[in-house]
Short mmCIF file of C-alpha atoms and ligand atoms in Angstrom, two decimals:
data_model
loop_
_atom_site.label_atom_id
_atom_site.label_comp_id
_atom_site.label_asym_id
_atom_site.label_seq_id
_atom_site.Cartn_x
_atom_site.Cartn_y
_atom_site.Cartn_z
CA UNK A 1 -36.52 245.58 9.19
CA UNK A 2 -38.03 242.79 7.46
CA UNK A 3 -37.35 242.31 3.85
CA UNK A 4 -40.53 243.60 3.59
CA UNK A 5 -40.08 246.99 5.55
CA UNK A 6 -36.91 247.48 3.42
CA UNK A 7 -37.87 246.76 0.31
CA UNK A 8 -40.92 249.30 0.85
CA UNK A 9 -38.11 252.01 2.23
CA UNK A 10 -35.82 253.99 0.11
CA UNK A 11 -32.77 251.52 -0.66
CA UNK A 12 -28.99 251.30 -2.77
CA UNK A 13 -28.70 248.18 -3.80
CA UNK A 14 -24.70 247.01 -4.56
CA UNK A 15 -25.19 244.52 -6.65
CA UNK A 16 -22.21 241.75 -6.55
CA UNK A 17 -21.98 241.00 -9.79
CA UNK A 18 -18.44 243.76 -10.00
CA UNK A 19 -17.47 242.39 -6.46
CA UNK A 20 -13.54 240.64 -6.50
CA UNK A 21 -15.06 236.75 -5.90
CA UNK A 22 -11.87 236.15 -4.34
CA UNK A 23 -12.60 238.24 -1.67
CA UNK A 24 -16.53 238.25 -1.84
CA UNK A 25 -17.33 238.17 1.96
CA UNK A 26 -15.19 241.18 2.40
CA UNK A 27 -16.33 242.39 -0.71
CA UNK A 28 -20.20 242.17 1.00
CA UNK A 29 -18.66 243.08 4.82
CA UNK A 30 -17.66 246.60 2.84
CA UNK A 31 -20.80 247.63 1.72
CA UNK A 32 -22.74 246.11 4.70
CA UNK A 33 -20.85 248.43 6.79
CA UNK A 34 -21.10 251.57 4.72
CA UNK A 35 -25.07 251.08 5.18
CA UNK A 36 -26.39 248.72 2.43
CA UNK A 37 -29.07 246.58 3.78
CA UNK A 38 -30.02 245.41 0.24
CA UNK A 39 -27.75 242.80 -1.62
CA UNK A 40 -28.50 242.58 -5.16
CA UNK A 41 -27.52 238.61 -6.66
CA UNK A 42 -27.11 239.00 -10.85
CA UNK A 43 -28.50 234.85 -11.40
CA UNK A 44 -27.68 235.05 -15.48
CA UNK A 45 -28.22 231.36 -17.24
CA UNK A 46 -26.36 231.63 -20.72
CA UNK A 47 -30.23 231.54 -21.94
CA UNK A 48 -31.99 234.74 -20.71
CA UNK A 49 -28.61 236.69 -21.66
CA UNK A 50 -25.42 235.70 -23.17
CA UNK A 51 -23.50 235.41 -19.48
CA UNK A 52 -23.64 232.14 -17.20
CA UNK A 53 -23.07 234.26 -13.80
CA UNK A 54 -23.73 232.83 -10.00
CA UNK A 55 -26.55 230.81 -8.82
CA UNK A 56 -27.73 229.69 -4.94
CA UNK A 57 -24.46 228.39 -3.78
CA UNK A 58 -23.08 232.04 -3.99
CA UNK A 59 -26.79 232.85 -1.90
CA UNK A 60 -26.13 230.00 0.96
CA UNK A 61 -22.53 231.62 1.17
CA UNK A 62 -23.19 234.91 2.08
CA UNK A 63 -26.79 234.69 4.06
CA UNK A 64 -25.64 234.37 6.94
CA UNK A 65 -23.50 237.35 6.89
CA UNK A 66 -25.75 239.19 5.35
CA UNK A 67 -29.08 238.39 7.90
CA UNK A 68 -26.90 239.29 11.10
CA UNK A 69 -25.90 242.57 9.64
CA UNK A 70 -29.86 242.93 9.52
CA UNK A 71 -29.50 242.70 4.90
CA UNK A 72 -31.72 241.34 2.83
CA UNK A 73 -30.88 239.22 -0.28
CA UNK A 74 -32.22 240.02 -3.26
CA UNK A 75 -32.00 237.50 -6.47
CA UNK A 76 -32.02 239.45 -10.09
CA UNK A 77 -33.26 235.85 -11.54
CA UNK A 78 -31.74 237.26 -15.75
CA UNK A 79 -32.91 233.08 -16.36
CA UNK A 80 -35.41 231.31 -18.78
CA UNK A 81 -38.99 229.79 -17.19
CA UNK A 82 -37.34 230.70 -13.47
CA UNK A 83 -40.25 228.79 -12.56
CA UNK A 84 -37.69 225.68 -12.52
CA UNK A 85 -34.99 227.44 -10.21
CA UNK A 86 -36.77 229.68 -7.76
CA UNK A 87 -37.17 226.77 -4.88
CA UNK A 88 -33.67 226.84 -5.24
CA UNK A 89 -33.22 230.29 -4.17
CA UNK A 90 -35.89 230.25 -1.65
CA UNK A 91 -33.66 227.60 0.10
CA UNK A 92 -30.41 228.68 -0.39
CA UNK A 93 -31.67 232.20 1.81
CA UNK A 94 -33.43 234.55 -0.53
CA UNK A 95 -35.11 236.86 0.83
CA UNK A 96 -36.65 238.80 -2.45
CA UNK A 97 -36.81 236.86 -6.00
CA UNK A 98 -37.47 238.90 -9.49
CA UNK A 99 -37.79 237.13 -12.70
CA UNK A 100 -38.26 239.13 -16.15
CA UNK A 101 -41.63 238.86 -17.64
CA UNK A 102 -39.66 238.18 -20.67
CA UNK A 103 -38.73 235.13 -19.16
CA UNK A 104 -41.82 232.46 -18.60
CA UNK A 105 -46.04 232.82 -20.29
CA UNK A 106 -46.46 232.13 -16.26
CA UNK A 107 -44.88 235.07 -15.02
CA UNK A 108 -48.52 235.37 -12.43
CA UNK A 109 -48.42 231.44 -11.33
CA UNK A 110 -43.90 232.12 -10.95
CA UNK A 111 -45.20 235.21 -8.81
CA UNK A 112 -47.39 233.23 -6.53
CA UNK A 113 -45.45 230.48 -6.10
CA UNK A 114 -42.03 232.81 -5.06
CA UNK A 115 -45.19 234.01 -2.21
CA UNK A 116 -45.81 230.64 -1.75
CA UNK A 117 -42.20 230.17 -0.61
CA UNK A 118 -41.86 232.52 1.64
CA UNK A 119 -40.09 235.67 -0.04
CA UNK A 120 -41.21 239.11 -1.89
CA UNK A 121 -41.87 238.86 -4.94
CA UNK A 122 -40.86 241.13 -8.02
CA UNK A 123 -41.13 241.61 -11.85
CA UNK A 124 -38.60 242.92 -14.18
CA UNK A 125 -39.14 244.28 -17.64
CA UNK A 126 -36.31 244.73 -20.43
CA UNK A 127 -35.97 248.22 -21.81
CA UNK A 128 -37.70 246.89 -24.97
CA UNK A 129 -40.86 245.35 -22.73
CA UNK A 130 -43.27 247.73 -22.38
CA UNK A 131 -44.74 249.49 -18.99
CA UNK A 132 -48.04 247.91 -19.76
CA UNK A 133 -46.81 244.58 -19.55
CA UNK A 134 -46.66 244.38 -15.39
CA UNK A 135 -49.99 245.90 -15.71
CA UNK A 136 -52.16 242.94 -14.57
CA UNK A 137 -49.90 242.01 -11.62
CA UNK A 138 -50.24 245.82 -9.45
CA UNK A 139 -51.69 243.74 -6.77
CA UNK A 140 -49.91 240.60 -6.75
CA UNK A 141 -45.68 241.87 -6.93
CA UNK A 142 -43.66 243.29 -4.10
CA UNK A 143 -42.33 245.67 -6.39
CA UNK A 144 -41.45 246.08 -10.06
CA UNK A 145 -38.08 246.67 -11.27
CA UNK A 146 -37.62 248.77 -14.75
CA UNK A 147 -34.19 247.94 -16.22
CA UNK A 148 -32.41 251.14 -17.15
CA UNK A 149 -29.59 248.80 -19.30
CA UNK A 150 -30.25 245.14 -21.87
CA UNK A 151 -29.00 242.71 -19.57
CA UNK A 152 -26.23 240.36 -18.76
CA UNK A 153 -23.18 242.37 -18.17
CA UNK A 154 -22.07 245.00 -15.41
CA UNK A 155 -20.63 248.53 -16.83
CA UNK A 156 -23.32 248.76 -19.21
CA UNK A 157 -24.40 252.88 -20.15
CA UNK A 158 -27.71 254.30 -18.50
CA UNK A 159 -30.19 254.74 -20.71
CA UNK A 160 -30.86 257.73 -21.33
CA UNK A 161 -34.19 257.33 -21.74
CA UNK A 162 -34.73 255.64 -18.21
CA UNK A 163 -36.56 258.75 -15.66
CA UNK A 164 -38.62 258.57 -18.86
CA UNK A 165 -40.16 255.08 -18.36
CA UNK A 166 -40.47 254.85 -14.87
CA UNK A 167 -43.33 257.94 -14.82
CA UNK A 168 -44.86 256.30 -17.27
CA UNK A 169 -44.71 252.63 -15.01
CA UNK A 170 -46.38 254.62 -12.01
CA UNK A 171 -48.71 255.58 -13.89
CA UNK A 172 -49.31 252.07 -14.61
CA UNK A 173 -48.97 250.91 -11.19
CA UNK A 174 -50.20 253.47 -9.39
CA UNK A 175 -48.14 255.53 -5.73
CA UNK A 176 -47.88 252.09 -3.51
CA UNK A 177 -45.50 249.36 -5.44
CA UNK A 178 -42.25 249.84 -4.62
CA UNK A 179 -40.08 250.67 -8.68
CA UNK A 180 -35.86 249.43 -8.51
CA UNK A 181 -33.89 250.34 -11.55
CA UNK A 182 -30.70 248.32 -12.85
CA UNK A 183 -28.18 248.87 -15.19
CA UNK A 184 -26.11 252.02 -15.28
CA UNK A 185 -27.02 253.75 -11.79
CA UNK A 186 -23.92 255.77 -10.26
CA UNK A 187 -23.60 259.23 -8.67
CA UNK A 188 -24.80 261.05 -11.90
CA UNK A 189 -27.57 259.55 -13.04
CA UNK A 190 -29.34 258.01 -9.76
CA UNK A 191 -30.81 261.68 -9.48
CA UNK A 192 -32.87 261.35 -12.54
CA UNK A 193 -34.57 258.07 -11.71
CA UNK A 194 -34.68 259.04 -7.95
CA UNK A 195 -37.25 262.15 -9.24
CA UNK A 196 -38.91 260.12 -11.94
CA UNK A 197 -40.22 258.10 -8.74
CA UNK A 198 -38.07 254.71 -8.45
CA UNK A 199 -36.85 254.34 -4.86
CA UNK A 200 -34.24 251.24 -5.22
CA UNK A 201 -31.68 251.54 -6.46
CA UNK A 202 -29.34 248.51 -7.78
CA UNK A 203 -25.58 249.34 -8.41
CA UNK A 204 -22.30 247.27 -9.12
CA UNK A 205 -20.18 248.52 -10.85
CA UNK A 206 -19.59 252.06 -9.59
CA UNK A 207 -19.72 250.51 -6.02
CA UNK A 208 -17.19 247.61 -6.49
CA UNK A 209 -15.25 249.27 -9.20
CA UNK A 210 -14.53 252.03 -7.27
CA UNK A 211 -11.00 252.77 -5.60
CA UNK A 212 -13.27 253.10 -2.17
CA UNK A 213 -16.84 250.78 -2.84
CA UNK A 214 -17.98 252.41 0.77
CA UNK A 215 -17.48 255.72 0.09
CA UNK A 216 -18.46 255.13 -3.76
CA UNK A 217 -21.94 253.31 -1.80
CA UNK A 218 -22.33 256.47 0.24
CA UNK A 219 -21.46 258.68 -3.12
CA UNK A 220 -24.09 257.24 -4.44
CA UNK A 221 -27.19 257.53 -1.90
CA UNK A 222 -25.96 260.87 -1.24
CA UNK A 223 -26.94 261.81 -4.19
CA UNK A 224 -30.04 260.85 -4.53
CA UNK A 225 -30.62 262.06 -1.16
CA UNK A 226 -30.66 259.31 0.78
C1 LIG B 1 -27.91 243.52 -15.68
C2 LIG B 1 -27.56 243.57 -14.44
C3 LIG B 1 -26.55 245.15 -13.79
C4 LIG B 1 -25.73 244.82 -12.57
C5 LIG B 1 -25.80 246.35 -12.56
O1 LIG B 1 -27.13 243.25 -16.39
O2 LIG B 1 -28.58 243.37 -13.49
O3 LIG B 1 -27.67 245.85 -14.53
O4 LIG B 1 -27.01 245.00 -12.41
O5 LIG B 1 -24.47 246.30 -13.32
P1 LIG B 1 -24.48 248.21 -12.81
O6 LIG B 1 -24.31 248.61 -11.71
O7 LIG B 1 -22.41 247.88 -12.92
O8 LIG B 1 -24.64 249.13 -14.47
ZN1 LIG B 2 -30.21 243.31 -11.21
#
């Protein structure tokens, strides 16, 4: 499947934010072998959010492994002024790049830049950002990420009002733009946002901090009927 086909089909996306970086290739292989086809890369710059995490070098390190398995790399840029970095991620092998609407005054411009680089473009809204913030982007973006935690750390608690926000976001976007959720997604929370209309589910700690990440992946997917 192409990246566009994968993003337009229901996916549980393991976030490598919570992976064991001393064994990253093994961790990625675990989830690919379990059936994952969209690997979520959480990039943080220490400015948009306090932590600094991973960057293009990690994308470059795992891209061949992911692509050879028929998978894609979904890069979530929690960085200020992402227009300064998107080219690095495209060059490193990103298949989709998501920017935070709060991170630049030039959101539409950056979405067009991501497309010009040959990647799918997502935009993310934080819990405190109204769904109307993406109303003008419906015809431009390939998907919208509705954050279900405040970004910055894995392992946080799912914000209970998220399903309601996903429903309101669906009203703004119309029926054709996939909605992604990210943060606190696990077997016990995924059904609520799936029923609300989300189809892309990012899960980090619920998978990689489990004793058996492959089984955890399968359990989360099953909880959403995938
Ligand atoms: C923002 C990150 C996290 C991560 C998921 O903080 O985007 O939400 O992907 O982390 P878990 O699944 O551990 O909540
Ligand atoms: Zn993310």
